[in-house]
Amino acid sequence: MENSISYSAIEDVQLLSWENAPKYCLQLTIPGGTVLLQAANSYLRDQWFHSLQWKKKIYKYKKVLSNPSRWDVVLKEIRTLVDMALTSPLQDDSIHQAPLEIVSKLLSENNNLTTQDHESIIVAIAPLLENNHPPPDLCEFFCKHCRERPRSMVVIEVFTPVVQRILKHNMDFGKCPRLRLFTQEYILALNELNAGMEVVKKFIHSMHGPTGQCPHPRVLPNLVAVCLAAIYSCYEEFINSRDNSPSLKEIRNGCQQQCDRKPNLPLRLLHTSPDLVSQEATLTESRLKPVIVTSNEIHVEVERNNTANQKMTANVGNDSEPNLIDCLMVSPTCSTMSIELSAQADRILGCYVEILKMLSDYDDWRPALASLLQPIPFPKEALAHEKFTKELKYVIQRFAEDPRQEVHSCLLSVRAGKDGWFQLYSPGGVACDDDGELFASMVHILMGSCYKTKKFLLSLAENKLGPCMLLALRGNQTMVEILCLMLEYNIIDNNDTQLQIISTLESTDMGKRMYEQLCDRQRELKELQRKGGPTRLTLPSKSTDADLARLLSSGSFGNLENLSLAFTNVTSACAEHLIKLPSLKQLNLWSTQFGDAGLRLLSEHLTMLQVLNLCETPVTDAGLLALSSMKSLCSLNMNSTKLSADTYEDLKAKLPNLKEVDVRYTEAW
């Protein structure tokens, strides 16, 4: 064949079936003659036959539907097209996608259809949507229908399975943003029904399923993506108003424009907190009366404070990325007092924040939800909006109540130098609207986990000592324990501050009792060190944490240098007792359940440890990396652990005295 044959030129396609006909041949009728095509086998011949039939009919429907005259005829042709796609023996995505694209083009070119025509077309193509995502133009059409007729039965009967399929199977809304927008409009349409959020709640439950574990791993990330995009759209007007406003770095440096954009006075949010420390109150009294101005309909406070001016001037030239809370405290586009959304935006915000609350109520979804929200993926205008942070507080509270470490650890910042939910909802933070109850709850759950470390206590002492003391003064047990631990671990160096903490503890019966117990422990420790005791100790196999605690509390172990807990049932919980052995140099934890949490605690307190055996323990890279601070380690056994090659190289580089290492049966071997 010298010239190709267009599909539109094919008049007929037939299988040659008469006697003595060439095997596996097709006959194509074209203007001016016929063409025979011979395949290698019957399977390939049938593929050619059905493919050519399909192409021929598709060209026919494209031509018919490109110039519609009567919509009743068009609707009939659409139904025939859908039936043809459903009955085709061909197995290919394009078999169903091609009719959807034809209908999508038809709808985009004809905007004068009635509502009845809209619904008839949607019902006609519904069978194709059961196993296929709608194309972009069709998504726009569906969005328009959801906005204009949210109470239509089409929304419930046709769109529900389509949205369910999108949420279960979509892998990336970035590649198909109109699918996300359609899902967003569908949920808003559900919210417009008489039952409102109850209908939305039932839909979310249907996506999760009746069991305790959702069988579809993509549902939660897709729902969160829809929620984040919807919440962002609520503040889009305020965000767009920042086009000529200072960048975060410029805000931190105190300038408005790179080209001579320097205000005379620094800006600060009008956000008061009852739990600010006394030093803050002293600074406030020295300020002149604040003046309220309006910038983009958002009120801010202009501070005439020379100290603040000097502080901001000192930060000029600092190239580090600004802290989120600092930006909120100086940005002229954020205020927890006066961001006013339109009625429509307010409804959208309420709907999608409520969905985040629903998601946080599912135990199996909570770890992934906490991880997705840990970087605080909301615009700073939302974090400065009192209504938003007040509603989102429920979600943060659910994280703070969850005993699983992978959940409540997400309250902290995603990395050093960044703010987390812990900072935002602590006293003095822009989202704090209580007297520190949520802050106390977050500290309690974090201290009960692997965060009972000097590093965490030091962070509290540096940034939140005032709120901790105030809550302890009001009888909060967690804060009383925090202050006692600060004294026990020598976190506070300043004598006056130590005396202030002691006075705070002695102001309540609980604090007085716990401080007396601390003093008794300190005296017992000094007595143990004075008396000495054995230098070597081996616990019997199958001993537990309680057995170890009972043993160490019964005698003098101030001179204990070598402790073997091999083949016992001790866990990370025993670390609290091990760190009170001041002379310990060799520790054997072979074949125990001692994990990462205990390892982190040991690394902060037993800095003089020289020999450590972790063979056949459940420790991972997360805990082993903490050993880099134990510079005295000479021998380390990590045989049969989950040590990775990268962590092994890191430990070798940071432990200069390490001479004997066992990494057999690990990735690093």
Tab-separated table of C-alpha atoms in Angstrom, residues 9-454:
chain	number	residue	atom	x	y	z
A	9	ALA	CA	-12.841	6.468	4.516
A	10	ILE	CA	-13.657	2.927	5.610
A	11	GLU	CA	-17.231	2.115	4.579
A	12	ASP	CA	-17.412	-1.413	5.936
A	13	VAL	CA	-15.319	-4.064	7.729
A	14	GLN	CA	-16.034	-7.808	7.323
A	15	LEU	CA	-14.538	-11.105	8.369
A	16	LEU	CA	-13.875	-13.442	5.436
A	17	SER	CA	-15.699	-16.633	6.330
A	18	TRP	CA	-16.661	-18.312	3.024
A	19	GLU	CA	-15.178	-21.604	1.979
A	20	ASN	CA	-11.629	-21.544	0.609
A	21	ALA	CA	-11.229	-17.917	1.751
A	22	PRO	CA	-7.742	-16.845	2.832
A	23	LYS	CA	-7.127	-17.632	6.484
A	24	TYR	CA	-7.361	-14.903	9.124
A	25	CYS	CA	-8.339	-12.150	6.674
A	26	LEU	CA	-10.366	-8.951	6.982
A	27	GLN	CA	-12.063	-7.192	4.075
A	28	LEU	CA	-12.178	-3.378	4.197
A	29	THR	CA	-14.580	-1.627	1.825
A	30	ILE	CA	-13.334	1.793	0.746
A	31	PRO	CA	-14.328	4.137	-2.091
A	32	GLY	CA	-13.079	2.599	-5.294
A	33	GLY	CA	-12.524	-0.970	-4.113
A	34	THR	CA	-11.677	-3.314	-1.249
A	35	VAL	CA	-8.575	-4.122	0.792
A	36	LEU	CA	-7.692	-7.478	2.369
A	37	LEU	CA	-5.730	-7.606	5.623
A	38	GLN	CA	-4.291	-10.956	6.719
A	39	ALA	CA	-3.290	-11.558	10.342
A	40	ALA	CA	-1.021	-14.220	11.786
A	41	ASN	CA	-3.759	-15.865	13.840
A	42	SER	CA	-7.452	-15.619	14.646
A	43	TYR	CA	-6.863	-13.726	17.906
A	44	LEU	CA	-4.965	-10.940	16.151
A	45	ARG	CA	-7.556	-10.877	13.344
A	46	ASP	CA	-10.385	-10.402	15.895
A	47	GLN	CA	-8.416	-7.620	17.582
A	48	TRP	CA	-8.061	-5.813	14.252
A	49	PHE	CA	-11.723	-6.324	13.453
A	50	HIS	CA	-13.092	-4.919	16.737
A	51	SER	CA	-10.539	-2.095	16.764
A	52	LEU	CA	-11.485	-0.984	13.250
A	53	GLN	CA	-15.176	-1.241	14.081
A	54	TRP	CA	-14.559	0.871	17.181
A	55	LYS	CA	-12.602	3.543	15.327
A	56	LYS	CA	-15.210	3.706	12.558
A	57	LYS	CA	-18.053	4.232	15.014
A	58	ILE	CA	-16.114	6.768	17.096
A	59	TYR	CA	-15.554	8.923	14.009
A	60	LYS	CA	-19.258	8.668	13.254
A	61	TYR	CA	-20.276	9.835	16.737
A	62	LYS	CA	-17.714	12.639	16.724
A	63	LYS	CA	-19.240	13.919	13.482
A	64	VAL	CA	-22.833	13.545	14.662
A	65	LEU	CA	-22.242	15.177	18.052
A	66	SER	CA	-20.067	17.998	16.749
A	67	ASN	CA	-23.083	19.761	15.165
A	68	PRO	CA	-26.089	19.075	17.389
A	69	SER	CA	-29.462	20.290	16.163
A	70	ARG	CA	-32.015	18.477	18.283
A	71	TRP	CA	-31.021	17.603	21.833
A	72	ASP	CA	-33.404	14.667	22.036
A	73	VAL	CA	-31.513	13.090	19.130
A	74	VAL	CA	-28.171	13.994	20.724
A	75	LEU	CA	-29.189	12.353	23.974
A	76	LYS	CA	-30.203	9.195	22.100
A	77	GLU	CA	-26.851	9.108	20.312
A	78	ILE	CA	-24.991	9.547	23.624
A	79	ARG	CA	-26.829	6.571	25.112
A	80	THR	CA	-25.981	4.467	22.048
A	81	LEU	CA	-22.337	5.554	22.309
A	82	VAL	CA	-22.214	4.559	25.976
A	83	ASP	CA	-23.788	1.172	25.250
A	84	MET	CA	-21.245	0.561	22.501
A	85	ALA	CA	-18.368	1.313	24.884
A	86	LEU	CA	-19.791	-0.957	27.564
A	87	THR	CA	-20.336	-3.900	25.234
A	88	SER	CA	-17.055	-3.680	23.349
A	89	PRO	CA	-14.848	-6.760	23.842
A	90	LEU	CA	-11.739	-4.566	23.677
A	91	GLN	CA	-9.869	-4.107	26.948
A	92	ASP	CA	-8.305	-0.660	26.917
A	93	ASP	CA	-8.701	2.556	28.933
A	94	SER	CA	-9.374	4.557	25.783
A	95	ILE	CA	-12.538	2.525	25.078
A	96	HIS	CA	-14.306	4.287	27.949
A	97	GLN	CA	-12.318	7.514	27.921
A	98	ALA	CA	-13.016	8.378	24.271
A	99	PRO	CA	-16.829	8.649	24.728
A	100	LEU	CA	-16.306	10.739	27.876
A	101	GLU	CA	-14.024	13.109	25.976
A	102	ILE	CA	-16.562	13.431	23.144
A	103	VAL	CA	-19.327	14.314	25.603
A	104	SER	CA	-16.958	16.646	27.477
A	105	LYS	CA	-16.193	18.555	24.269
A	106	LEU	CA	-19.888	18.691	23.398
A	107	LEU	CA	-20.757	20.241	26.770
A	108	SER	CA	-17.891	22.747	26.682
A	109	GLU	CA	-19.040	24.044	23.278
A	110	ASN	CA	-22.738	24.324	24.210
A	111	ASN	CA	-23.385	26.490	27.263
A	112	ASN	CA	-27.087	27.092	26.600
A	113	LEU	CA	-28.355	23.742	27.825
A	114	THR	CA	-31.220	23.564	30.273
A	115	THR	CA	-30.878	22.001	33.696
A	116	GLN	CA	-32.933	19.028	32.519
A	117	ASP	CA	-30.539	18.508	29.607
A	118	HIS	CA	-27.619	18.614	32.065
A	119	GLU	CA	-29.082	15.920	34.262
A	120	SER	CA	-30.110	13.723	31.321
A	121	ILE	CA	-26.580	13.769	29.909
A	122	ILE	CA	-25.038	13.046	33.335
A	123	VAL	CA	-27.360	10.072	33.857
A	124	ALA	CA	-26.593	8.790	30.341
A	125	ILE	CA	-22.808	8.730	30.861
A	126	ALA	CA	-22.978	7.510	34.481
A	127	PRO	CA	-22.164	3.843	33.614
A	128	LEU	CA	-18.856	4.923	32.067
A	129	LEU	CA	-17.861	6.811	35.227
A	130	GLU	CA	-17.982	3.723	37.415
A	131	ASN	CA	-14.482	2.677	36.331
A	132	ASN	CA	-13.053	5.887	34.859
A	133	HIS	CA	-12.110	9.352	36.104
A	134	PRO	CA	-13.997	12.156	34.317
A	135	PRO	CA	-11.843	14.296	31.980
A	136	PRO	CA	-11.026	17.895	33.025
A	137	ASP	CA	-13.794	19.616	31.028
A	138	LEU	CA	-16.338	17.155	32.356
A	139	CYS	CA	-15.132	17.903	35.886
A	140	GLU	CA	-15.841	21.590	35.244
A	141	PHE	CA	-19.337	20.662	34.105
A	142	PHE	CA	-19.890	18.547	37.230
A	143	CYS	CA	-18.598	21.369	39.468
A	144	LYS	CA	-21.026	23.795	37.884
A	145	HIS	CA	-23.903	21.383	38.465
A	146	CYS	CA	-22.904	20.914	42.132
A	147	ARG	CA	-22.844	24.681	42.655
A	148	GLU	CA	-26.093	25.421	40.834
A	149	ARG	CA	-28.151	22.394	41.901
A	150	PRO	CA	-26.626	20.963	45.102
A	151	ARG	CA	-29.933	19.330	46.088
A	152	SER	CA	-30.342	17.486	42.785
A	153	MET	CA	-30.657	13.700	43.088
A	154	VAL	CA	-27.937	13.421	40.459
A	155	VAL	CA	-25.434	14.608	43.085
A	156	ILE	CA	-26.271	11.714	45.403
A	157	GLU	CA	-27.012	8.955	42.902
A	158	VAL	CA	-24.442	9.630	40.150
A	159	PHE	CA	-21.664	11.730	41.655
A	160	THR	CA	-21.236	9.733	44.881
A	161	PRO	CA	-19.678	6.612	43.280
A	162	VAL	CA	-17.547	8.837	41.034
A	163	VAL	CA	-16.113	10.776	43.996
A	164	GLN	CA	-15.628	7.559	45.961
A	165	ARG	CA	-13.569	6.157	43.115
A	166	ILE	CA	-11.495	9.345	42.891
A	167	LEU	CA	-10.710	9.265	46.613
A	168	LYS	CA	-9.827	5.567	46.560
A	169	HIS	CA	-7.656	5.500	43.447
A	170	ASN	CA	-6.282	8.974	42.718
A	171	MET	CA	-2.525	9.131	43.273
A	172	ASP	CA	-1.727	12.787	42.681
A	173	PHE	CA	-4.154	15.721	42.582
A	174	GLY	CA	-1.289	17.855	41.283
A	175	LYS	CA	-1.593	16.121	37.907
A	176	CYS	CA	-5.385	16.455	37.807
A	177	PRO	CA	-6.424	19.440	39.977
A	178	ARG	CA	-9.938	19.524	38.528
A	179	LEU	CA	-10.646	16.142	40.096
A	180	ARG	CA	-9.816	17.721	43.453
A	181	LEU	CA	-12.011	20.719	42.687
A	182	PHE	CA	-14.903	18.432	41.705
A	183	THR	CA	-14.511	16.464	44.952
A	184	GLN	CA	-14.444	19.729	46.865
A	185	GLU	CA	-17.644	21.000	45.219
A	186	TYR	CA	-19.361	17.638	45.721
A	187	ILE	CA	-18.721	17.717	49.486
A	188	LEU	CA	-20.008	21.307	49.656
A	189	ALA	CA	-23.135	20.167	47.785
A	190	LEU	CA	-23.676	17.452	50.405
A	191	ASN	CA	-23.368	20.106	53.087
A	192	GLU	CA	-26.178	22.091	51.424
A	193	LEU	CA	-28.684	19.265	51.961
A	194	ASN	CA	-31.185	19.448	54.796
A	195	ALA	CA	-29.143	17.214	57.118
A	196	GLY	CA	-25.981	19.184	56.291
A	197	MET	CA	-22.890	17.887	58.070
A	198	GLU	CA	-24.648	14.658	59.014
A	199	VAL	CA	-24.702	13.709	55.329
A	200	VAL	CA	-21.020	14.627	55.041
A	201	LYS	CA	-20.266	12.547	58.133
A	202	LYS	CA	-22.022	9.519	56.626
A	203	PHE	CA	-20.040	9.973	53.414
A	204	ILE	CA	-16.729	10.108	55.331
A	205	HIS	CA	-17.750	6.984	57.238
A	206	SER	CA	-18.576	5.203	53.970
A	207	MET	CA	-15.089	6.054	52.709
A	208	HIS	CA	-13.498	4.660	55.875
A	209	GLY	CA	-15.608	1.514	55.979
A	210	PRO	CA	-17.308	-0.279	58.875
A	211	THR	CA	-14.183	-1.968	60.237
A	212	GLY	CA	-11.546	-0.468	62.485
A	213	GLN	CA	-9.041	-0.284	59.637
A	214	CYS	CA	-9.697	1.542	56.357
A	215	PRO	CA	-8.852	-0.812	53.465
A	216	HIS	CA	-8.016	2.012	51.044
A	217	PRO	CA	-4.673	3.728	51.835
A	218	ARG	CA	-5.252	6.646	49.428
A	219	VAL	CA	-8.523	7.854	50.957
A	220	LEU	CA	-7.052	9.803	53.875
A	221	PRO	CA	-4.284	11.641	51.930
A	222	ASN	CA	-6.803	12.586	49.234
A	223	LEU	CA	-9.359	13.845	51.750
A	224	VAL	CA	-6.693	15.896	53.531
A	225	ALA	CA	-5.536	17.356	50.196
A	226	VAL	CA	-9.111	18.412	49.412
A	227	CYS	CA	-9.504	19.958	52.868
A	228	LEU	CA	-6.226	21.892	52.657
A	229	ALA	CA	-7.050	23.255	49.195
A	230	ALA	CA	-10.538	24.316	50.314
A	231	ILE	CA	-9.225	26.052	53.446
A	232	TYR	CA	-6.558	27.805	51.388
A	233	SER	CA	-9.237	29.089	48.997
A	234	CYS	CA	-11.061	30.714	51.920
A	235	TYR	CA	-8.077	32.984	52.574
A	236	GLU	CA	-7.098	33.469	48.936
A	237	GLU	CA	-8.269	37.091	48.921
A	238	PHE	CA	-6.022	37.903	51.873
A	239	ILE	CA	-3.144	35.900	50.414
A	240	ASN	CA	-3.407	37.725	47.080
A	241	SER	CA	-3.307	41.025	48.931
A	242	ARG	CA	0.229	40.107	50.000
A	243	ASP	CA	1.516	40.432	46.428
A	244	ASN	CA	3.094	43.790	47.258
A	245	SER	CA	3.682	43.030	50.908
A	246	PRO	CA	7.054	42.066	52.427
A	247	SER	CA	8.364	38.547	52.117
A	248	LEU	CA	8.897	36.477	55.255
A	249	LYS	CA	12.590	37.283	55.223
A	250	GLU	CA	11.894	41.004	54.778
A	251	ILE	CA	9.343	40.910	57.595
A	252	ARG	CA	11.955	39.351	59.872
A	253	ASN	CA	14.447	42.014	58.860
A	254	GLY	CA	11.912	44.795	59.425
A	255	CYS	CA	11.576	46.169	55.883
A	256	GLN	CA	8.620	46.468	53.505
A	257	GLN	CA	10.284	46.405	50.088
A	258	GLN	CA	13.660	45.418	48.833
A	259	CYS	CA	13.686	48.883	47.306
A	260	ASP	CA	13.365	51.237	50.262
A	261	ARG	CA	10.471	49.455	51.936
A	262	LYS	CA	11.183	50.358	55.573
A	263	PRO	CA	8.403	51.310	58.008
A	264	ASN	CA	9.057	53.809	60.743
A	265	LEU	CA	7.438	51.589	63.362
A	266	PRO	CA	7.398	47.815	63.814
A	267	LEU	CA	4.066	46.007	63.639
A	268	ARG	CA	2.697	43.577	66.179
A	269	LEU	CA	-0.525	41.611	66.504
A	270	LEU	CA	-3.141	42.671	69.004
A	271	HIS	CA	-3.147	39.301	70.760
A	272	THR	CA	-3.280	39.228	74.539
A	273	SER	CA	-2.563	36.191	76.682
A	274	PRO	CA	-3.367	35.826	80.391
A	275	ASP	CA	-0.363	33.577	80.888
A	276	LEU	CA	2.431	35.878	79.793
A	277	VAL	CA	5.282	36.020	82.264
A	278	SER	CA	5.836	39.020	84.481
A	279	GLN	CA	8.730	40.253	82.357
A	280	GLU	CA	6.336	40.651	79.436
A	281	ALA	CA	4.003	42.662	81.605
A	282	THR	CA	6.842	44.960	82.636
A	283	LEU	CA	7.724	45.633	79.014
A	284	THR	CA	4.085	46.341	78.215
A	285	GLU	CA	3.838	48.997	80.890
A	286	SER	CA	6.796	50.848	79.431
A	287	ARG	CA	5.174	51.172	76.022
A	288	LEU	CA	3.205	54.149	74.875
A	289	LYS	CA	-0.480	53.752	74.159
A	290	PRO	CA	-0.879	51.635	71.003
A	291	VAL	CA	-2.501	53.090	67.913
A	292	ILE	CA	-4.867	50.920	65.853
A	293	VAL	CA	-4.538	51.279	62.081
A	294	THR	CA	-6.108	49.421	59.174
A	295	SER	CA	-4.155	47.590	56.486
A	296	ASN	CA	-6.152	45.586	53.936
A	297	GLU	CA	-9.057	45.582	56.384
A	298	ILE	CA	-6.892	43.822	58.970
A	299	HIS	CA	-6.143	45.686	62.190
A	300	VAL	CA	-2.641	45.697	63.590
A	301	GLU	CA	-0.957	47.380	66.505
A	302	VAL	CA	1.797	49.902	65.885
A	303	GLU	CA	4.373	49.727	68.665
A	304	ARG	CA	6.536	52.700	69.453
A	305	ASN	CA	9.131	50.582	71.168
A	306	ASN	CA	12.792	51.464	70.760
A	307	THR	CA	13.811	48.054	72.080
A	308	ALA	CA	11.815	46.292	69.404
A	309	ASN	CA	13.321	48.581	66.747
A	310	GLN	CA	16.818	47.719	67.896
A	311	LYS	CA	16.002	44.024	67.959
A	312	MET	CA	14.668	44.060	64.435
A	313	THR	CA	17.620	46.113	63.224
A	314	ALA	CA	19.967	43.549	64.741
A	315	ASN	CA	18.286	40.818	62.717
A	316	VAL	CA	19.020	42.558	59.403
A	317	GLY	CA	21.485	40.485	57.461
A	318	ASN	CA	20.372	37.225	59.025
A	319	ASP	CA	19.784	34.857	56.136
A	320	SER	CA	18.040	32.175	58.161
A	321	GLU	CA	14.425	31.447	57.352
A	322	PRO	CA	12.107	33.348	59.705
A	323	ASN	CA	10.259	31.561	62.456
A	324	LEU	CA	6.540	31.133	61.709
A	325	ILE	CA	5.326	32.650	64.987
A	326	ASP	CA	7.742	35.588	64.636
A	327	CYS	CA	6.306	36.308	61.189
A	328	LEU	CA	2.792	36.194	62.582
A	329	MET	CA	3.812	38.571	65.352
A	330	VAL	CA	5.083	41.212	62.940
A	331	SER	CA	3.220	40.693	59.675
A	332	PRO	CA	0.770	43.482	58.742
A	333	THR	CA	-1.480	40.990	56.970
A	334	CYS	CA	-2.286	38.778	59.960
A	335	SER	CA	-4.336	39.327	63.073
A	336	THR	CA	-6.293	36.960	65.248
A	337	MET	CA	-8.699	39.791	65.975
A	338	SER	CA	-10.122	41.027	62.703
A	339	ILE	CA	-9.907	38.674	59.710
A	340	GLU	CA	-13.450	38.637	58.348
A	341	LEU	CA	-14.386	36.106	55.679
A	342	SER	CA	-17.314	36.343	53.296
A	343	ALA	CA	-20.392	34.272	54.104
A	344	GLN	CA	-19.534	31.729	51.400
A	345	ALA	CA	-15.910	31.415	52.529
A	346	ASP	CA	-17.071	31.068	56.115
A	347	ARG	CA	-19.345	28.146	55.158
A	348	ILE	CA	-16.537	26.457	53.247
A	349	LEU	CA	-14.136	26.907	56.163
A	350	GLY	CA	-16.640	25.508	58.659
A	351	CYS	CA	-17.359	22.479	56.479
A	352	TYR	CA	-13.765	21.452	55.868
A	353	VAL	CA	-12.485	22.104	59.377
A	354	GLU	CA	-15.345	19.889	60.557
A	355	ILE	CA	-14.115	17.180	58.160
A	356	LEU	CA	-10.631	17.398	59.688
A	357	LYS	CA	-12.274	16.870	63.073
A	358	MET	CA	-14.071	13.789	61.739
A	359	LEU	CA	-10.836	12.384	60.341
A	360	SER	CA	-9.109	12.818	63.703
A	361	ASP	CA	-11.803	10.690	65.377
A	362	TYR	CA	-10.705	7.536	63.508
A	363	ASP	CA	-7.940	5.747	65.411
A	364	ASP	CA	-6.373	4.166	62.339
A	365	TRP	CA	-6.300	7.461	60.423
A	366	ARG	CA	-4.919	9.570	63.271
A	367	PRO	CA	-1.196	8.681	62.863
A	368	ALA	CA	-1.186	9.517	59.142
A	369	LEU	CA	-3.301	12.638	59.717
A	370	ALA	CA	-0.896	13.868	62.401
A	371	SER	CA	2.034	13.285	60.058
A	372	LEU	CA	0.329	15.178	57.208
A	373	LEU	CA	-0.506	18.148	59.453
A	374	GLN	CA	2.826	18.224	61.311
A	375	PRO	CA	4.433	20.756	58.888
A	376	ILE	CA	1.443	23.118	59.548
A	377	PRO	CA	0.302	23.206	55.885
A	378	PHE	CA	-1.993	26.220	56.322
A	379	PRO	CA	-1.496	29.834	55.207
A	380	LYS	CA	-0.418	32.183	57.981
A	381	GLU	CA	-3.675	34.109	57.507
A	382	ALA	CA	-5.535	30.999	58.666
A	383	LEU	CA	-3.286	30.645	61.715
A	384	ALA	CA	-3.983	34.276	62.550
A	385	HIS	CA	-7.750	33.751	62.231
A	386	GLU	CA	-9.253	33.151	65.661
A	387	LYS	CA	-12.209	31.114	64.390
A	388	PHE	CA	-9.985	28.734	62.439
A	389	THR	CA	-7.497	28.057	65.248
A	390	LYS	CA	-10.324	27.672	67.753
A	391	GLU	CA	-12.048	25.032	65.601
A	392	LEU	CA	-8.802	23.249	64.734
A	393	LYS	CA	-7.981	23.009	68.441
A	394	TYR	CA	-10.164	19.894	68.630
A	395	VAL	CA	-7.859	18.092	66.173
A	396	ILE	CA	-4.735	19.094	68.109
A	397	GLN	CA	-6.402	17.959	71.328
A	398	ARG	CA	-7.047	14.539	69.768
A	399	PHE	CA	-3.350	14.280	68.890
A	400	ALA	CA	-2.423	15.254	72.450
A	401	GLU	CA	-4.713	12.575	73.908
A	402	ASP	CA	-3.388	9.750	71.737
A	403	PRO	CA	-0.894	7.560	73.643
A	404	ARG	CA	0.871	6.433	70.451
A	405	GLN	CA	4.228	8.102	69.990
A	406	GLU	CA	3.862	8.400	66.197
A	407	VAL	CA	0.785	10.574	66.812
A	408	HIS	CA	1.670	12.900	69.670
A	409	SER	CA	5.264	13.356	68.501
A	410	CYS	CA	3.793	15.231	65.508
A	411	LEU	CA	2.834	18.039	67.889
A	412	LEU	CA	6.481	19.064	67.799
A	413	SER	CA	8.100	20.815	64.870
A	414	VAL	CA	8.977	18.784	61.809
A	415	ARG	CA	12.613	19.890	62.131
A	416	ALA	CA	14.816	22.141	64.226
A	417	GLY	CA	14.211	25.852	63.784
A	418	LYS	CA	10.585	25.408	62.742
A	419	ASP	CA	7.502	25.921	64.875
A	420	GLY	CA	5.053	23.123	65.524
A	421	TRP	CA	1.542	22.854	66.930
A	422	PHE	CA	3.109	22.678	70.391
A	423	GLN	CA	4.454	26.208	69.998
A	424	LEU	CA	1.317	27.616	68.358
A	425	TYR	CA	-1.055	26.368	71.067
A	426	SER	CA	1.179	27.034	74.072
A	427	PRO	CA	0.699	30.196	76.203
A	428	GLY	CA	1.956	33.174	74.239
A	429	GLY	CA	1.407	31.395	70.938
A	430	VAL	CA	-0.912	32.947	68.362
A	431	ALA	CA	-3.419	30.089	68.606
A	432	CYS	CA	-3.635	29.832	72.406
A	433	ASP	CA	-7.100	30.846	73.635
A	434	ASP	CA	-7.201	29.136	77.038
A	435	ASP	CA	-5.287	29.288	80.308
A	436	GLY	CA	-2.832	26.618	79.249
A	437	GLU	CA	-5.016	23.503	79.502
A	438	LEU	CA	-4.087	22.245	76.027
A	439	PHE	CA	-0.437	23.146	76.637
A	440	ALA	CA	-0.452	21.091	79.852
A	441	SER	CA	-2.100	18.194	78.032
A	442	MET	CA	0.546	18.276	75.282
A	443	VAL	CA	3.409	18.428	77.778
A	444	HIS	CA	1.910	15.551	79.774
A	445	ILE	CA	1.686	13.192	76.805
A	446	LEU	CA	5.132	14.163	75.499
A	447	MET	CA	6.758	13.694	78.892
A	448	GLY	CA	5.112	10.298	79.220
A	449	SER	CA	6.736	9.209	75.977
A	450	CYS	CA	10.359	9.211	74.895
A	451	TYR	CA	10.547	12.974	75.349
A	452	LYS	CA	11.443	12.738	79.035
A	453	THR	CA	14.874	14.045	78.148
A	454	LYS	CA	17.115	16.916	79.050
